[in-house]
Amino acid sequence: GPNCATILNSYSRLSECDPKLFHSMARVLIETRPDSLEVHHVSLAMNAFAKCAVRKPQFMSILGGYLDGRVDELSPQNVSNIAHAFAKADCYNTALFQTLHGRLVSE
């Protein structure tokens, strides 16, 4: 779980964007219990997919669901990574974005 996010982030920083690796890691992250991932790991994984232009809208939707009830744990950088990732994947999560907006406005 968490190690996958770190691995994906490392590969994306090196611009090593092997789609097979990213698809395999996506499967592992989807099979991971959401509560075993910190919100930081979720944002790292999302951002790695965005940096490497690996579009998996269903994966993004699932990871977005992992943030339900946990938006208050996100740092401003996490919020930025998540918004960037959704934009690059050309997908939208209305409930998540409304919650993120509320979080940002409250600061």
PDB file of N, CA and C in Angstrom:
ATOM      1  N   GLY A   1       0.785  -1.193   0.000  1.00  0.00           N
ATOM      2  CA  GLY A   1       0.000   0.000   0.000  1.00  0.00           C
ATOM      3  C   GLY A   1       0.830   1.260   0.000  1.00  0.00           C
ATOM      4  N   PRO A   2       1.230   1.744   1.179  1.00  0.00           N
ATOM      5  CA  PRO A   2       1.972   3.007   1.242  1.00  0.00           C
ATOM      6  C   PRO A   2       3.258   2.976   0.417  1.00  0.00           C
ATOM      7  N   ASN A   3       3.918   1.834   0.383  1.00  0.00           N
ATOM      8  CA  ASN A   3       5.152   1.742  -0.398  1.00  0.00           C
ATOM      9  C   ASN A   3       4.891   1.934  -1.884  1.00  0.00           C
ATOM     10  N   CYS A   4       3.750   1.497  -2.363  1.00  0.00           N
ATOM     11  CA  CYS A   4       3.396   1.687  -3.779  1.00  0.00           C
ATOM     12  C   CYS A   4       3.355   3.167  -4.121  1.00  0.00           C
ATOM     13  N   ALA A   5       2.762   3.966  -3.241  1.00  0.00           N
ATOM     14  CA  ALA A   5       2.687   5.403  -3.489  1.00  0.00           C
ATOM     15  C   ALA A   5       4.082   6.012  -3.569  1.00  0.00           C
ATOM     16  N   THR A   6       4.967   5.576  -2.683  1.00  0.00           N
ATOM     17  CA  THR A   6       6.334   6.084  -2.684  1.00  0.00           C
ATOM     18  C   THR A   6       7.077   5.653  -3.941  1.00  0.00           C
ATOM     19  N   ILE A   7       6.889   4.418  -4.342  1.00  0.00           N
ATOM     20  CA  ILE A   7       7.533   3.910  -5.569  1.00  0.00           C
ATOM     21  C   ILE A   7       7.030   4.674  -6.783  1.00  0.00           C
ATOM     22  N   LEU A   8       5.716   4.848  -6.882  1.00  0.00           N
ATOM     23  CA  LEU A   8       5.148   5.586  -8.004  1.00  0.00           C
ATOM     24  C   LEU A   8       5.688   7.015  -8.049  1.00  0.00           C
ATOM     25  N   ASN A   9       5.746   7.651  -6.894  1.00  0.00           N
ATOM     26  CA  ASN A   9       6.262   9.016  -6.826  1.00  0.00           C
ATOM     27  C   ASN A   9       7.713   9.067  -7.311  1.00  0.00           C
ATOM     28  N   SER A  10       8.516   8.103  -6.882  1.00  0.00           N
ATOM     29  CA  SER A  10       9.926   8.069  -7.292  1.00  0.00           C
ATOM     30  C   SER A  10      10.069   7.895  -8.794  1.00  0.00           C
ATOM     31  N   TYR A  11       9.315   6.969  -9.345  1.00  0.00           N
ATOM     32  CA  TYR A  11       9.381   6.745 -10.797  1.00  0.00           C
ATOM     33  C   TYR A  11       8.914   7.979 -11.560  1.00  0.00           C
ATOM     34  N   SER A  12       7.860   8.626 -11.089  1.00  0.00           N
ATOM     35  CA  SER A  12       7.362   9.803 -11.805  1.00  0.00           C
ATOM     36  C   SER A  12       8.372  10.946 -11.741  1.00  0.00           C
ATOM     37  N   ARG A  13       9.083  11.090 -10.628  1.00  0.00           N
ATOM     38  CA  ARG A  13      10.109  12.141 -10.513  1.00  0.00           C
ATOM     39  C   ARG A  13      11.270  11.895 -11.464  1.00  0.00           C
ATOM     40  N   LEU A  14      11.509  10.633 -11.785  1.00  0.00           N
ATOM     41  CA  LEU A  14      12.575  10.274 -12.724  1.00  0.00           C
ATOM     42  C   LEU A  14      12.068  10.241 -14.169  1.00  0.00           C
ATOM     43  N   SER A  15      10.796  10.551 -14.352  1.00  0.00           N
ATOM     44  CA  SER A  15      10.141  10.480 -15.672  1.00  0.00           C
ATOM     45  C   SER A  15      10.203   9.077 -16.265  1.00  0.00           C
ATOM     46  N   GLU A  16      10.193   8.087 -15.390  1.00  0.00           N
ATOM     47  CA  GLU A  16      10.133   6.680 -15.802  1.00  0.00           C
ATOM     48  C   GLU A  16       8.683   6.252 -15.694  1.00  0.00           C
ATOM     49  N   CYS A  17       7.974   6.394 -16.776  1.00  0.00           N
ATOM     50  CA  CYS A  17       6.519   6.238 -16.751  1.00  0.00           C
ATOM     51  C   CYS A  17       6.061   4.987 -17.483  1.00  0.00           C
ATOM     52  N   ASP A  18       6.486   3.857 -17.003  1.00  0.00           N
ATOM     53  CA  ASP A  18       6.116   2.578 -17.614  1.00  0.00           C
ATOM     54  C   ASP A  18       4.647   2.277 -17.302  1.00  0.00           C
ATOM     55  N   PRO A  19       3.772   2.305 -18.304  1.00  0.00           N
ATOM     56  CA  PRO A  19       2.344   2.066 -18.050  1.00  0.00           C
ATOM     57  C   PRO A  19       2.068   0.737 -17.360  1.00  0.00           C
ATOM     58  N   LYS A  20       2.830  -0.312 -17.684  1.00  0.00           N
ATOM     59  CA  LYS A  20       2.597  -1.609 -17.038  1.00  0.00           C
ATOM     60  C   LYS A  20       2.847  -1.520 -15.537  1.00  0.00           C
ATOM     61  N   LEU A  21       3.919  -0.838 -15.146  1.00  0.00           N
ATOM     62  CA  LEU A  21       4.222  -0.652 -13.727  1.00  0.00           C
ATOM     63  C   LEU A  21       3.088   0.107 -13.051  1.00  0.00           C
ATOM     64  N   PHE A  22       2.645   1.189 -13.671  1.00  0.00           N
ATOM     65  CA  PHE A  22       1.593   2.005 -13.076  1.00  0.00           C
ATOM     66  C   PHE A  22       0.278   1.240 -12.970  1.00  0.00           C
ATOM     67  N   HIS A  23      -0.050   0.452 -13.963  1.00  0.00           N
ATOM     68  CA  HIS A  23      -1.280  -0.341 -13.900  1.00  0.00           C
ATOM     69  C   HIS A  23      -1.185  -1.413 -12.804  1.00  0.00           C
ATOM     70  N   SER A  24      -0.024  -2.026 -12.665  1.00  0.00           N
ATOM     71  CA  SER A  24       0.166  -3.031 -11.604  1.00  0.00           C
ATOM     72  C   SER A  24       0.056  -2.390 -10.227  1.00  0.00           C
ATOM     73  N   MET A  25       0.687  -1.250 -10.065  1.00  0.00           N
ATOM     74  CA  MET A  25       0.633  -0.555  -8.772  1.00  0.00           C
ATOM     75  C   MET A  25      -0.784  -0.075  -8.476  1.00  0.00           C
ATOM     76  N   ALA A  26      -1.518   0.327  -9.509  1.00  0.00           N
ATOM     77  CA  ALA A  26      -2.905   0.751  -9.309  1.00  0.00           C
ATOM     78  C   ALA A  26      -3.720  -0.400  -8.726  1.00  0.00           C
ATOM     79  N   ARG A  27      -3.519  -1.597  -9.260  1.00  0.00           N
ATOM     80  CA  ARG A  27      -4.250  -2.766  -8.740  1.00  0.00           C
ATOM     81  C   ARG A  27      -3.924  -2.997  -7.266  1.00  0.00           C
ATOM     82  N   VAL A  28      -2.642  -2.875  -6.918  1.00  0.00           N
ATOM     83  CA  VAL A  28      -2.247  -3.086  -5.511  1.00  0.00           C
ATOM     84  C   VAL A  28      -2.902  -2.031  -4.621  1.00  0.00           C
ATOM     85  N   LEU A  29      -2.885  -0.776  -5.059  1.00  0.00           N
ATOM     86  CA  LEU A  29      -3.481   0.288  -4.243  1.00  0.00           C
ATOM     87  C   LEU A  29      -4.985   0.106  -4.084  1.00  0.00           C
ATOM     88  N   ILE A  30      -5.642  -0.352  -5.131  1.00  0.00           N
ATOM     89  CA  ILE A  30      -7.086  -0.579  -5.053  1.00  0.00           C
ATOM     90  C   ILE A  30      -7.404  -1.717  -4.082  1.00  0.00           C
ATOM     91  N   GLU A  31      -6.520  -2.702  -4.004  1.00  0.00           N
ATOM     92  CA  GLU A  31      -6.725  -3.842  -3.104  1.00  0.00           C
ATOM     93  C   GLU A  31      -6.300  -3.543  -1.665  1.00  0.00           C
ATOM     94  N   THR A  32      -5.678  -2.394  -1.456  1.00  0.00           N
ATOM     95  CA  THR A  32      -5.220  -2.001  -0.125  1.00  0.00           C
ATOM     96  C   THR A  32      -6.388  -1.452   0.686  1.00  0.00           C
ATOM     97  N   ARG A  33      -6.426  -1.798   1.949  1.00  0.00           N
ATOM     98  CA  ARG A  33      -7.457  -1.239   2.834  1.00  0.00           C
ATOM     99  C   ARG A  33      -7.256   0.278   2.902  1.00  0.00           C
ATOM    100  N   PRO A  34      -8.289   1.060   2.630  1.00  0.00           N
ATOM    101  CA  PRO A  34      -8.144   2.515   2.620  1.00  0.00           C
ATOM    102  C   PRO A  34      -7.577   3.085   3.917  1.00  0.00           C
ATOM    103  N   ASP A  35      -7.939   2.493   5.050  1.00  0.00           N
ATOM    104  CA  ASP A  35      -7.460   3.041   6.320  1.00  0.00           C
ATOM    105  C   ASP A  35      -5.984   2.746   6.580  1.00  0.00           C
ATOM    106  N   SER A  36      -5.360   1.930   5.730  1.00  0.00           N
ATOM    107  CA  SER A  36      -3.925   1.678   5.895  1.00  0.00           C
ATOM    108  C   SER A  36      -3.081   2.693   5.127  1.00  0.00           C
ATOM    109  N   LEU A  37      -3.745   3.556   4.368  1.00  0.00           N
ATOM    110  CA  LEU A  37      -3.052   4.605   3.624  1.00  0.00           C
ATOM    111  C   LEU A  37      -3.276   5.946   4.298  1.00  0.00           C
ATOM    112  N   GLU A  38      -2.211   6.702   4.478  1.00  0.00           N
ATOM    113  CA  GLU A  38      -2.351   8.076   4.940  1.00  0.00           C
ATOM    114  C   GLU A  38      -2.800   8.910   3.746  1.00  0.00           C
ATOM    115  N   VAL A  39      -3.434  10.036   4.012  1.00  0.00           N
ATOM    116  CA  VAL A  39      -3.893  10.890   2.916  1.00  0.00           C
ATOM    117  C   VAL A  39      -2.721  11.345   2.051  1.00  0.00           C
ATOM    118  N   HIS A  40      -1.568  11.480   2.659  1.00  0.00           N
ATOM    119  CA  HIS A  40      -0.357  11.853   1.922  1.00  0.00           C
ATOM    120  C   HIS A  40      -0.041  10.818   0.846  1.00  0.00           C
ATOM    121  N   HIS A  41      -0.192   9.541   1.176  1.00  0.00           N
ATOM    122  CA  HIS A  41       0.077   8.477   0.211  1.00  0.00           C
ATOM    123  C   HIS A  41      -0.916   8.519  -0.951  1.00  0.00           C
ATOM    124  N   VAL A  42      -2.168   8.811  -0.635  1.00  0.00           N
ATOM    125  CA  VAL A  42      -3.189   8.897  -1.679  1.00  0.00           C
ATOM    126  C   VAL A  42      -2.837  10.033  -2.641  1.00  0.00           C
ATOM    127  N   SER A  43      -2.474  11.189  -2.094  1.00  0.00           N
ATOM    128  CA  SER A  43      -2.144  12.323  -2.969  1.00  0.00           C
ATOM    129  C   SER A  43      -0.870  12.059  -3.766  1.00  0.00           C
ATOM    130  N   LEU A  44       0.097  11.367  -3.172  1.00  0.00           N
ATOM    131  CA  LEU A  44       1.328  11.014  -3.903  1.00  0.00           C
ATOM    132  C   LEU A  44       1.030  10.112  -5.087  1.00  0.00           C
ATOM    133  N   ALA A  45       0.218   9.098  -4.854  1.00  0.00           N
ATOM    134  CA  ALA A  45      -0.127   8.169  -5.930  1.00  0.00           C
ATOM    135  C   ALA A  45      -0.870   8.894  -7.045  1.00  0.00           C
ATOM    136  N   MET A  46      -1.850   9.693  -6.671  1.00  0.00           N
ATOM    137  CA  MET A  46      -2.609  10.445  -7.677  1.00  0.00           C
ATOM    138  C   MET A  46      -1.684  11.351  -8.491  1.00  0.00           C
ATOM    139  N   ASN A  47      -0.808  12.047  -7.793  1.00  0.00           N
ATOM    140  CA  ASN A  47       0.091  12.986  -8.471  1.00  0.00           C
ATOM    141  C   ASN A  47       1.070  12.257  -9.391  1.00  0.00           C
ATOM    142  N   ALA A  48       1.526  11.092  -8.994  1.00  0.00           N
ATOM    143  CA  ALA A  48       2.445  10.315  -9.841  1.00  0.00           C
ATOM    144  C   ALA A  48       1.756   9.929 -11.152  1.00  0.00           C
ATOM    145  N   PHE A  49       0.506   9.502 -11.071  1.00  0.00           N
ATOM    146  CA  PHE A  49      -0.239   9.163 -12.287  1.00  0.00           C
ATOM    147  C   PHE A  49      -0.377  10.398 -13.178  1.00  0.00           C
ATOM    148  N   ALA A  50      -0.634  11.544 -12.552  1.00  0.00           N
ATOM    149  CA  ALA A  50      -0.781  12.777 -13.330  1.00  0.00           C
ATOM    150  C   ALA A  50       0.528  13.168 -14.009  1.00  0.00           C
ATOM    151  N   LYS A  51       1.633  13.118 -13.260  1.00  0.00           N
ATOM    152  CA  LYS A  51       2.934  13.488 -13.830  1.00  0.00           C
ATOM    153  C   LYS A  51       3.297  12.616 -15.017  1.00  0.00           C
ATOM    154  N   CYS A  52       2.922  11.365 -14.945  1.00  0.00           N
ATOM    155  CA  CYS A  52       3.274  10.427 -16.015  1.00  0.00           C
ATOM    156  C   CYS A  52       2.171  10.303 -17.072  1.00  0.00           C
ATOM    157  N   ALA A  53       1.132  11.102 -16.932  1.00  0.00           N
ATOM    158  CA  ALA A  53       0.029  11.109 -17.889  1.00  0.00           C
ATOM    159  C   ALA A  53      -0.576   9.721 -18.103  1.00  0.00           C
ATOM    160  N   VAL A  54      -0.664   8.971 -17.021  1.00  0.00           N
ATOM    161  CA  VAL A  54      -1.329   7.666 -17.063  1.00  0.00           C
ATOM    162  C   VAL A  54      -2.761   7.922 -16.610  1.00  0.00           C
ATOM    163  N   ARG A  55      -3.688   7.877 -17.556  1.00  0.00           N
ATOM    164  CA  ARG A  55      -5.085   8.201 -17.275  1.00  0.00           C
ATOM    165  C   ARG A  55      -5.850   6.946 -16.866  1.00  0.00           C
ATOM    166  N   LYS A  56      -6.315   6.954 -15.622  1.00  0.00           N
ATOM    167  CA  LYS A  56      -7.139   5.859 -15.104  1.00  0.00           C
ATOM    168  C   LYS A  56      -8.260   6.495 -14.275  1.00  0.00           C
ATOM    169  N   PRO A  57      -9.305   6.996 -14.953  1.00  0.00           N
ATOM    170  CA  PRO A  57     -10.374   7.690 -14.224  1.00  0.00           C
ATOM    171  C   PRO A  57     -11.033   6.857 -13.121  1.00  0.00           C
ATOM    172  N   GLN A  58     -11.236   5.562 -13.359  1.00  0.00           N
ATOM    173  CA  GLN A  58     -11.861   4.732 -12.325  1.00  0.00           C
ATOM    174  C   GLN A  58     -10.949   4.631 -11.100  1.00  0.00           C
ATOM    175  N   PHE A  59      -9.655   4.494 -11.327  1.00  0.00           N
ATOM    176  CA  PHE A  59      -8.673   4.454 -10.242  1.00  0.00           C
ATOM    177  C   PHE A  59      -8.730   5.760  -9.438  1.00  0.00           C
ATOM    178  N   MET A  60      -8.791   6.885 -10.152  1.00  0.00           N
ATOM    179  CA  MET A  60      -8.851   8.180  -9.482  1.00  0.00           C
ATOM    180  C   MET A  60     -10.119   8.284  -8.634  1.00  0.00           C
ATOM    181  N   SER A  61     -11.202   7.769  -9.159  1.00  0.00           N
ATOM    182  CA  SER A  61     -12.464   7.798  -8.430  1.00  0.00           C
ATOM    183  C   SER A  61     -12.367   6.969  -7.149  1.00  0.00           C
ATOM    184  N   ILE A  62     -11.762   5.802  -7.256  1.00  0.00           N
ATOM    185  CA  ILE A  62     -11.609   4.931  -6.085  1.00  0.00           C
ATOM    186  C   ILE A  62     -10.720   5.605  -5.039  1.00  0.00           C
ATOM    187  N   LEU A  63      -9.584   6.141  -5.476  1.00  0.00           N
ATOM    188  CA  LEU A  63      -8.699   6.818  -4.518  1.00  0.00           C
ATOM    189  C   LEU A  63      -9.360   8.052  -3.927  1.00  0.00           C
ATOM    190  N   GLY A  64     -10.139   8.765  -4.734  1.00  0.00           N
ATOM    191  CA  GLY A  64     -10.886   9.905  -4.208  1.00  0.00           C
ATOM    192  C   GLY A  64     -11.819   9.473  -3.086  1.00  0.00           C
ATOM    193  N   GLY A  65     -12.413   8.295  -3.243  1.00  0.00           N
ATOM    194  CA  GLY A  65     -13.270   7.750  -2.193  1.00  0.00           C
ATOM    195  C   GLY A  65     -12.510   7.440  -0.911  1.00  0.00           C
ATOM    196  N   TYR A  66     -11.215   7.129  -1.045  1.00  0.00           N
ATOM    197  CA  TYR A  66     -10.389   6.870   0.134  1.00  0.00           C
ATOM    198  C   TYR A  66     -10.252   8.120   1.009  1.00  0.00           C
ATOM    199  N   LEU A  67     -10.539   9.279   0.423  1.00  0.00           N
ATOM    200  CA  LEU A  67     -10.399  10.534   1.166  1.00  0.00           C
ATOM    201  C   LEU A  67     -11.686  10.960   1.862  1.00  0.00           C
ATOM    202  N   ASP A  68     -12.765  10.200   1.663  1.00  0.00           N
ATOM    203  CA  ASP A  68     -14.037  10.524   2.321  1.00  0.00           C
ATOM    204  C   ASP A  68     -13.833  10.631   3.827  1.00  0.00           C
ATOM    205  N   GLY A  69     -14.256  11.748   4.381  1.00  0.00           N
ATOM    206  CA  GLY A  69     -14.140  11.974   5.819  1.00  0.00           C
ATOM    207  C   GLY A  69     -12.732  12.253   6.292  1.00  0.00           C
ATOM    208  N   ARG A  70     -11.785  12.429   5.362  1.00  0.00           N
ATOM    209  CA  ARG A  70     -10.385  12.630   5.762  1.00  0.00           C
ATOM    210  C   ARG A  70      -9.776  13.903   5.175  1.00  0.00           C
ATOM    211  N   VAL A  71     -10.586  14.708   4.532  1.00  0.00           N
ATOM    212  CA  VAL A  71     -10.084  15.914   3.860  1.00  0.00           C
ATOM    213  C   VAL A  71      -9.398  16.847   4.849  1.00  0.00           C
ATOM    214  N   ASP A  72      -9.864  16.866   6.097  1.00  0.00           N
ATOM    215  CA  ASP A  72      -9.250  17.745   7.088  1.00  0.00           C
ATOM    216  C   ASP A  72      -7.807  17.344   7.402  1.00  0.00           C
ATOM    217  N   GLU A  73      -7.392  16.145   7.003  1.00  0.00           N
ATOM    218  CA  GLU A  73      -6.013  15.685   7.223  1.00  0.00           C
ATOM    219  C   GLU A  73      -5.068  16.147   6.113  1.00  0.00           C
ATOM    220  N   LEU A  74      -5.608  16.667   5.024  1.00  0.00           N
ATOM    221  CA  LEU A  74      -4.787  17.043   3.873  1.00  0.00           C
ATOM    222  C   LEU A  74      -4.042  18.349   4.119  1.00  0.00           C
ATOM    223  N   SER A  75      -2.786  18.365   3.713  1.00  0.00           N
ATOM    224  CA  SER A  75      -2.015  19.606   3.724  1.00  0.00           C
ATOM    225  C   SER A  75      -2.373  20.399   2.467  1.00  0.00           C
ATOM    226  N   PRO A  76      -2.041  21.676   2.408  1.00  0.00           N
ATOM    227  CA  PRO A  76      -2.277  22.440   1.179  1.00  0.00           C
ATOM    228  C   PRO A  76      -1.598  21.798  -0.041  1.00  0.00           C
ATOM    229  N   GLN A  77      -0.420  21.238   0.146  1.00  0.00           N
ATOM    230  CA  GLN A  77       0.276  20.569  -0.964  1.00  0.00           C
ATOM    231  C   GLN A  77      -0.502  19.338  -1.428  1.00  0.00           C
ATOM    232  N   ASN A  78      -1.055  18.587  -0.481  1.00  0.00           N
ATOM    233  CA  ASN A  78      -1.876  17.427  -0.834  1.00  0.00           C
ATOM    234  C   ASN A  78      -3.078  17.850  -1.664  1.00  0.00           C
ATOM    235  N   VAL A  79      -3.736  18.918  -1.253  1.00  0.00           N
ATOM    236  CA  VAL A  79      -4.904  19.423  -1.979  1.00  0.00           C
ATOM    237  C   VAL A  79      -4.501  19.799  -3.400  1.00  0.00           C
ATOM    238  N   SER A  80      -3.378  20.477  -3.525  1.00  0.00           N
ATOM    239  CA  SER A  80      -2.884  20.874  -4.852  1.00  0.00           C
ATOM    240  C   SER A  80      -2.592  19.653  -5.717  1.00  0.00           C
ATOM    241  N   ASN A  81      -1.934  18.655  -5.143  1.00  0.00           N
ATOM    242  CA  ASN A  81      -1.627  17.424  -5.885  1.00  0.00           C
ATOM    243  C   ASN A  81      -2.897  16.732  -6.371  1.00  0.00           C
ATOM    244  N   ILE A  82      -3.894  16.678  -5.521  1.00  0.00           N
ATOM    245  CA  ILE A  82      -5.143  15.998  -5.862  1.00  0.00           C
ATOM    246  C   ILE A  82      -5.875  16.747  -6.974  1.00  0.00           C
ATOM    247  N   ALA A  83      -5.966  18.066  -6.850  1.00  0.00           N
ATOM    248  CA  ALA A  83      -6.642  18.855  -7.887  1.00  0.00           C
ATOM    249  C   ALA A  83      -5.916  18.705  -9.223  1.00  0.00           C
ATOM    250  N   HIS A  84      -4.593  18.755  -9.184  1.00  0.00           N
ATOM    251  CA  HIS A  84      -3.783  18.591 -10.397  1.00  0.00           C
ATOM    252  C   HIS A  84      -4.019  17.219 -11.022  1.00  0.00           C
ATOM    253  N   ALA A  85      -4.022  16.203 -10.197  1.00  0.00           N
ATOM    254  CA  ALA A  85      -4.190  14.831 -10.694  1.00  0.00           C
ATOM    255  C   ALA A  85      -5.552  14.642 -11.367  1.00  0.00           C
ATOM    256  N   PHE A  86      -6.614  15.149 -10.733  1.00  0.00           N
ATOM    257  CA  PHE A  86      -7.937  15.019 -11.332  1.00  0.00           C
ATOM    258  C   PHE A  86      -8.009  15.784 -12.653  1.00  0.00           C
ATOM    259  N   ALA A  87      -7.391  16.954 -12.705  1.00  0.00           N
ATOM    260  CA  ALA A  87      -7.402  17.740 -13.945  1.00  0.00           C
ATOM    261  C   ALA A  87      -6.674  17.006 -15.065  1.00  0.00           C
ATOM    262  N   LYS A  88      -5.504  16.451 -14.753  1.00  0.00           N
ATOM    263  CA  LYS A  88      -4.725  15.731 -15.773  1.00  0.00           C
ATOM    264  C   LYS A  88      -5.443  14.460 -16.228  1.00  0.00           C
ATOM    265  N   ALA A  89      -6.179  13.823 -15.335  1.00  0.00           N
ATOM    266  CA  ALA A  89      -6.897  12.594 -15.678  1.00  0.00           C
ATOM    267  C   ALA A  89      -8.218  12.912 -16.377  1.00  0.00           C
ATOM    268  N   ASP A  90      -8.545  14.209 -16.439  1.00  0.00           N
ATOM    269  CA  ASP A  90      -9.781  14.655 -17.062  1.00  0.00           C
ATOM    270  C   ASP A  90     -11.000  13.979 -16.421  1.00  0.00           C
ATOM    271  N   CYS A  91     -10.986  13.944 -15.085  1.00  0.00           N
ATOM    272  CA  CYS A  91     -12.137  13.396 -14.376  1.00  0.00           C
ATOM    273  C   CYS A  91     -12.486  14.320 -13.216  1.00  0.00           C
ATOM    274  N   TYR A  92     -13.643  14.117 -12.651  1.00  0.00           N
ATOM    275  CA  TYR A  92     -14.173  15.034 -11.649  1.00  0.00           C
ATOM    276  C   TYR A  92     -14.918  14.248 -10.580  1.00  0.00           C
ATOM    277  N   ASN A  93     -14.740  14.651  -9.342  1.00  0.00           N
ATOM    278  CA  ASN A  93     -15.429  14.037  -8.212  1.00  0.00           C
ATOM    279  C   ASN A  93     -16.132  15.170  -7.464  1.00  0.00           C
ATOM    280  N   THR A  94     -17.390  15.376  -7.777  1.00  0.00           N
ATOM    281  CA  THR A  94     -18.134  16.517  -7.247  1.00  0.00           C
ATOM    282  C   THR A  94     -18.085  16.581  -5.729  1.00  0.00           C
ATOM    283  N   ALA A  95     -18.393  15.479  -5.078  1.00  0.00           N
ATOM    284  CA  ALA A  95     -18.428  15.473  -3.606  1.00  0.00           C
ATOM    285  C   ALA A  95     -17.061  15.822  -3.024  1.00  0.00           C
ATOM    286  N   LEU A  96     -16.005  15.219  -3.568  1.00  0.00           N
ATOM    287  CA  LEU A  96     -14.653  15.499  -3.070  1.00  0.00           C
ATOM    288  C   LEU A  96     -14.288  16.962  -3.298  1.00  0.00           C
ATOM    289  N   PHE A  97     -14.577  17.484  -4.490  1.00  0.00           N
ATOM    290  CA  PHE A  97     -14.200  18.860  -4.795  1.00  0.00           C
ATOM    291  C   PHE A  97     -14.972  19.857  -3.933  1.00  0.00           C
ATOM    292  N   GLN A  98     -16.234  19.566  -3.638  1.00  0.00           N
ATOM    293  CA  GLN A  98     -16.999  20.452  -2.758  1.00  0.00           C
ATOM    294  C   GLN A  98     -16.398  20.444  -1.356  1.00  0.00           C
ATOM    295  N   THR A  99     -15.988  19.281  -0.894  1.00  0.00           N
ATOM    296  CA  THR A  99     -15.371  19.174   0.430  1.00  0.00           C
ATOM    297  C   THR A  99     -14.016  19.876   0.445  1.00  0.00           C
ATOM    298  N   LEU A 100     -13.226  19.699  -0.623  1.00  0.00           N
ATOM    299  CA  LEU A 100     -11.934  20.390  -0.716  1.00  0.00           C
ATOM    300  C   LEU A 100     -12.140  21.902  -0.730  1.00  0.00           C
ATOM    301  N   HIS A 101     -13.117  22.347  -1.476  1.00  0.00           N
ATOM    302  CA  HIS A 101     -13.415  23.782  -1.535  1.00  0.00           C
ATOM    303  C   HIS A 101     -13.754  24.305  -0.143  1.00  0.00           C
ATOM    304  N   GLY A 102     -14.617  23.586   0.567  1.00  0.00           N
ATOM    305  CA  GLY A 102     -14.988  23.986   1.918  1.00  0.00           C
ATOM    306  C   GLY A 102     -13.776  24.052   2.838  1.00  0.00           C
ATOM    307  N   ARG A 103     -12.872  23.109   2.673  1.00  0.00           N
ATOM    308  CA  ARG A 103     -11.655  23.088   3.488  1.00  0.00           C
ATOM    309  C   ARG A 103     -10.784  24.290   3.204  1.00  0.00           C
ATOM    310  N   LEU A 104     -10.630  24.620   1.933  1.00  0.00           N
ATOM    311  CA  LEU A 104      -9.777  25.739   1.551  1.00  0.00           C
ATOM    312  C   LEU A 104     -10.368  27.081   1.980  1.00  0.00           C
ATOM    313  N   VAL A 105     -11.677  27.218   1.855  1.00  0.00           N
ATOM    314  CA  VAL A 105     -12.335  28.460   2.221  1.00  0.00           C
ATOM    315  C   VAL A 105     -12.249  28.690   3.732  1.00  0.00           C
ATOM    316  N   SER A 106     -12.235  27.620   4.500  1.00  0.00           N
ATOM    317  CA  SER A 106     -12.211  27.741   5.958  1.00  0.00           C
ATOM    318  C   SER A 106     -10.847  28.146   6.503  1.00  0.00           C
ATOM    319  N   GLU A 107      -9.810  28.089   5.674  1.00  0.00           N
ATOM    320  CA  GLU A 107      -8.463  28.433   6.173  1.00  0.00           C
ATOM    321  C   GLU A 107      -8.184  29.901   6.104  1.00  0.00           C
TER     322      GLU A 107
END
